[in-house]
mmCIF file of C-alpha atoms in Angstrom:
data_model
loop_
_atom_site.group_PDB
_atom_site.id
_atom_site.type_symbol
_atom_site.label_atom_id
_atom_site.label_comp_id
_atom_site.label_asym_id
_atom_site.label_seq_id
_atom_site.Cartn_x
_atom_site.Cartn_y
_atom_site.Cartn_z
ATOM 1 C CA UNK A 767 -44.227 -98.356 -33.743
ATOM 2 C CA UNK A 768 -41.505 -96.213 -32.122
ATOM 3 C CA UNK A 769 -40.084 -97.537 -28.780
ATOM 4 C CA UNK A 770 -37.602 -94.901 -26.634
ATOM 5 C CA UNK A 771 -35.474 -96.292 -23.630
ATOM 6 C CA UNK A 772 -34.549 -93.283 -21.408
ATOM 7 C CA UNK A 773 -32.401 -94.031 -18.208
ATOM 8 C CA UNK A 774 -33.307 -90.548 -16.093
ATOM 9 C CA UNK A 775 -30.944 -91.208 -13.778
ATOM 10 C CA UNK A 776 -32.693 -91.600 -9.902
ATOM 11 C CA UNK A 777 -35.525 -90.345 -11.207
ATOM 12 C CA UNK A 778 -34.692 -87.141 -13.080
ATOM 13 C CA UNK A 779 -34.462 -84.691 -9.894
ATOM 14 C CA UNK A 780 -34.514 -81.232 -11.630
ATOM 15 C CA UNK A 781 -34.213 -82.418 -14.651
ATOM 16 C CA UNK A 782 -37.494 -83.969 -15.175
ATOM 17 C CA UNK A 783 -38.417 -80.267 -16.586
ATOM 18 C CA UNK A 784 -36.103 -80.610 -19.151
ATOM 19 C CA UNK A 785 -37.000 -84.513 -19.624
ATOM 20 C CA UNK A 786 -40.541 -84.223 -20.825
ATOM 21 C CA UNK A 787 -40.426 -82.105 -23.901
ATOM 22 C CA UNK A 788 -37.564 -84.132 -25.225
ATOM 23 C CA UNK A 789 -39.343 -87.253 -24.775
ATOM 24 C CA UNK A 790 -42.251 -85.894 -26.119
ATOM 25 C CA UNK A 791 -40.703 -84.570 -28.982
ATOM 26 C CA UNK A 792 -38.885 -88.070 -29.985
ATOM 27 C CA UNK A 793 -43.008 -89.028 -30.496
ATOM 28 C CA UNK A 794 -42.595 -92.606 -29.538
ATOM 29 C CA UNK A 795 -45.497 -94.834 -28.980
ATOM 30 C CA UNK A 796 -43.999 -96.810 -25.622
ATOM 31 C CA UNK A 797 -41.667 -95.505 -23.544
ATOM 32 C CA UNK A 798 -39.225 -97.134 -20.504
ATOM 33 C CA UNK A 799 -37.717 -95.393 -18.028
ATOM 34 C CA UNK A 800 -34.812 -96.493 -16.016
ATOM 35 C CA UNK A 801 -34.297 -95.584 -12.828
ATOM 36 C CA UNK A 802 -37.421 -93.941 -12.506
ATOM 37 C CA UNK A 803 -38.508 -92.656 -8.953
ATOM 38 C CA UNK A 804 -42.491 -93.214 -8.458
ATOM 39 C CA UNK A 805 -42.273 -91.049 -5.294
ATOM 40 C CA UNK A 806 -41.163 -87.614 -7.521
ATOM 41 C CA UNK A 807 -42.320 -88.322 -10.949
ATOM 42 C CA UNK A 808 -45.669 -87.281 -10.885
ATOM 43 C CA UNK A 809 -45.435 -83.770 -12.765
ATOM 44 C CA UNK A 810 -43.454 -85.647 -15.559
ATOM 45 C CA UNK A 811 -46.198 -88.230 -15.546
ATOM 46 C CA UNK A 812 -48.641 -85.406 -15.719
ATOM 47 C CA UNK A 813 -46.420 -84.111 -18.705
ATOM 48 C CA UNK A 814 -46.608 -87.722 -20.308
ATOM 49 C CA UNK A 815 -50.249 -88.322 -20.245
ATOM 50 C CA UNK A 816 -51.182 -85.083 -21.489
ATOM 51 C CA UNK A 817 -48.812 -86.046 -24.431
ATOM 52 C CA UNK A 818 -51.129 -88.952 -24.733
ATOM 53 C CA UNK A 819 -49.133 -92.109 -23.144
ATOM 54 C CA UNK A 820 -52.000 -92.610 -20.443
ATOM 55 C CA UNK A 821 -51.052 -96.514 -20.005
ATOM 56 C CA UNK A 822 -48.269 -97.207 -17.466
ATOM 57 C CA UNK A 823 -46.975 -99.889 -15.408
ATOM 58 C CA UNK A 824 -44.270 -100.181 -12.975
ATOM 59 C CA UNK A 825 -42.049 -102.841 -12.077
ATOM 60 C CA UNK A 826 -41.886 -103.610 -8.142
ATOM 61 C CA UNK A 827 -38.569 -101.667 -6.790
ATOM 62 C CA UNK A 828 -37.601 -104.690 -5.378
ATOM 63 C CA UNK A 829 -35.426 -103.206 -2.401
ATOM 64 C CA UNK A 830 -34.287 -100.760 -4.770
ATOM 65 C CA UNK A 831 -35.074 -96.906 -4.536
ATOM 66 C CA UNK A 832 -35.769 -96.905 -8.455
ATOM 67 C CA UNK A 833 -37.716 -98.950 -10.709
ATOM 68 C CA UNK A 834 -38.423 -99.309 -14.437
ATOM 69 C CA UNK A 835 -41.541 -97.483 -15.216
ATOM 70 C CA UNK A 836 -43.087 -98.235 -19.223
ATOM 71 C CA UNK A 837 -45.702 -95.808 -20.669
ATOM 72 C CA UNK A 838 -47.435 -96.280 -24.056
ATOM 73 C CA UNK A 839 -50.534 -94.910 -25.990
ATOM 74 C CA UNK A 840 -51.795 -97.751 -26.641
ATOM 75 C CA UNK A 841 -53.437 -100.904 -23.747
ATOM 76 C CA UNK A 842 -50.639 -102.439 -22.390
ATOM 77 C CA UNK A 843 -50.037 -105.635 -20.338
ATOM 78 C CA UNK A 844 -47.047 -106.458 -18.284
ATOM 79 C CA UNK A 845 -45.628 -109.152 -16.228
ATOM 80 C CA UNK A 846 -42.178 -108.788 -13.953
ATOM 81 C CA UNK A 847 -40.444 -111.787 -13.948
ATOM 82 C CA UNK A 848 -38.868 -113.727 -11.472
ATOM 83 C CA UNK A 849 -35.747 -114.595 -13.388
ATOM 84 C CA UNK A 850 -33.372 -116.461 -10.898
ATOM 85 C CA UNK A 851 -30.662 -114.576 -13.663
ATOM 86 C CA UNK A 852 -30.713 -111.507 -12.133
ATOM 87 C CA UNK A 853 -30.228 -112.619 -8.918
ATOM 88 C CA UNK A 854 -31.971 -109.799 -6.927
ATOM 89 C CA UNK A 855 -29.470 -107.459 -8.214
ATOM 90 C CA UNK A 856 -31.625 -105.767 -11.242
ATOM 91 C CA UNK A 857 -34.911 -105.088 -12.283
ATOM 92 C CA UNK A 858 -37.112 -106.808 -15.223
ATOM 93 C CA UNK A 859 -40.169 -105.931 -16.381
ATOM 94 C CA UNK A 860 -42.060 -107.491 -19.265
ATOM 95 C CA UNK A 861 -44.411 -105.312 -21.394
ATOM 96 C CA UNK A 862 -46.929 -106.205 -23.921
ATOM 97 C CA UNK A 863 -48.972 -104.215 -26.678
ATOM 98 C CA UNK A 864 -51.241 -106.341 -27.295
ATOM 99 C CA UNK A 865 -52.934 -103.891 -30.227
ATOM 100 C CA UNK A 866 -49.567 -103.451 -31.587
ATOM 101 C CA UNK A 867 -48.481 -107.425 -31.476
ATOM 102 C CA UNK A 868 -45.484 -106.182 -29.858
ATOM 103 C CA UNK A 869 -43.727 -107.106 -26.613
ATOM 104 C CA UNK A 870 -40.514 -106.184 -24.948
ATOM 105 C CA UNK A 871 -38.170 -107.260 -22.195
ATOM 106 C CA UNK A 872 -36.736 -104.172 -20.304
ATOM 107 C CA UNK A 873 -33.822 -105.094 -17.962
ATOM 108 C CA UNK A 874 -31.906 -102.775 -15.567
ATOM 109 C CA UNK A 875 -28.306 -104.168 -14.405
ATOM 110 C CA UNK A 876 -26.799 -101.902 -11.795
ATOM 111 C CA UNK A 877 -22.849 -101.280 -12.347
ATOM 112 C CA UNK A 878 -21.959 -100.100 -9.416
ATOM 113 C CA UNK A 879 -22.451 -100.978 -5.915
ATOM 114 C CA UNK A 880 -22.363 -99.179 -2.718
ATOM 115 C CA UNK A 881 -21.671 -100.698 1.191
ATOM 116 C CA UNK A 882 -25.746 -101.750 1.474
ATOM 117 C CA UNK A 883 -26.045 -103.709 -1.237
ATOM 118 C CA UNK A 884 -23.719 -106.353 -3.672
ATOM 119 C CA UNK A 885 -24.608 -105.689 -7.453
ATOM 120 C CA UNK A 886 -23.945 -108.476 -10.178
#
């Protein structure tokens, strides 16, 4: 099973074009994207599922304007957890292939802050 973390950076912008054929071409079976912007991904998504990863799950944003967004060919079951660790500074989101026997914790850590909100 190949696995491919991609941070896209506040969801891709005009680089999503760009984004799609180089995941796809990597040919992973599960995929995570950082930063990834539900409100202006949906013609990568389109991209994505036509490349056959039609399972996907979302963290909650959590006060954030990005989230962690998984995609996989195969089922997958996910649970985001409500780690006191992170303090409400990052997101996690637990994913499961259940077909696979594989599961993964993806974690998001912001370095930087800005005047609206205190990171880690």
């Amino acid at each position: 099973m190949k696995f491919l973390v991609w941070n896209i950076q506040q969801g891709g912008g005009r680089r999503q074009a760009r984004i799609a054929p180089s995941i796809i071409a990597h040919n992973a079976d599960l995929i995570a994207l950082i930063e990834f912007v539900p409100s202006t991904a949906l013609p990568l998504l389109a991209r994505l599922r036509e490349a056959g990863l039609e399972h996907q799950t979302c963290a909650e944003k959590n006060g954030h304007d990005h989230t962690i967004c998984v995609l996989s060919k195969a089922p997958i079951t996910a649970r985001q957890s409500e780690s006191s660790l992170l303090n409400g500074c990052g997101l996690w989101l637990e994913v499961c292939v259940p077909d696979r026997g594989f599961s993964a914790g993806i974690v998001h850590v912001p370095t930087k802050g800005n005047q609206k909100r205190h990171y880690c």
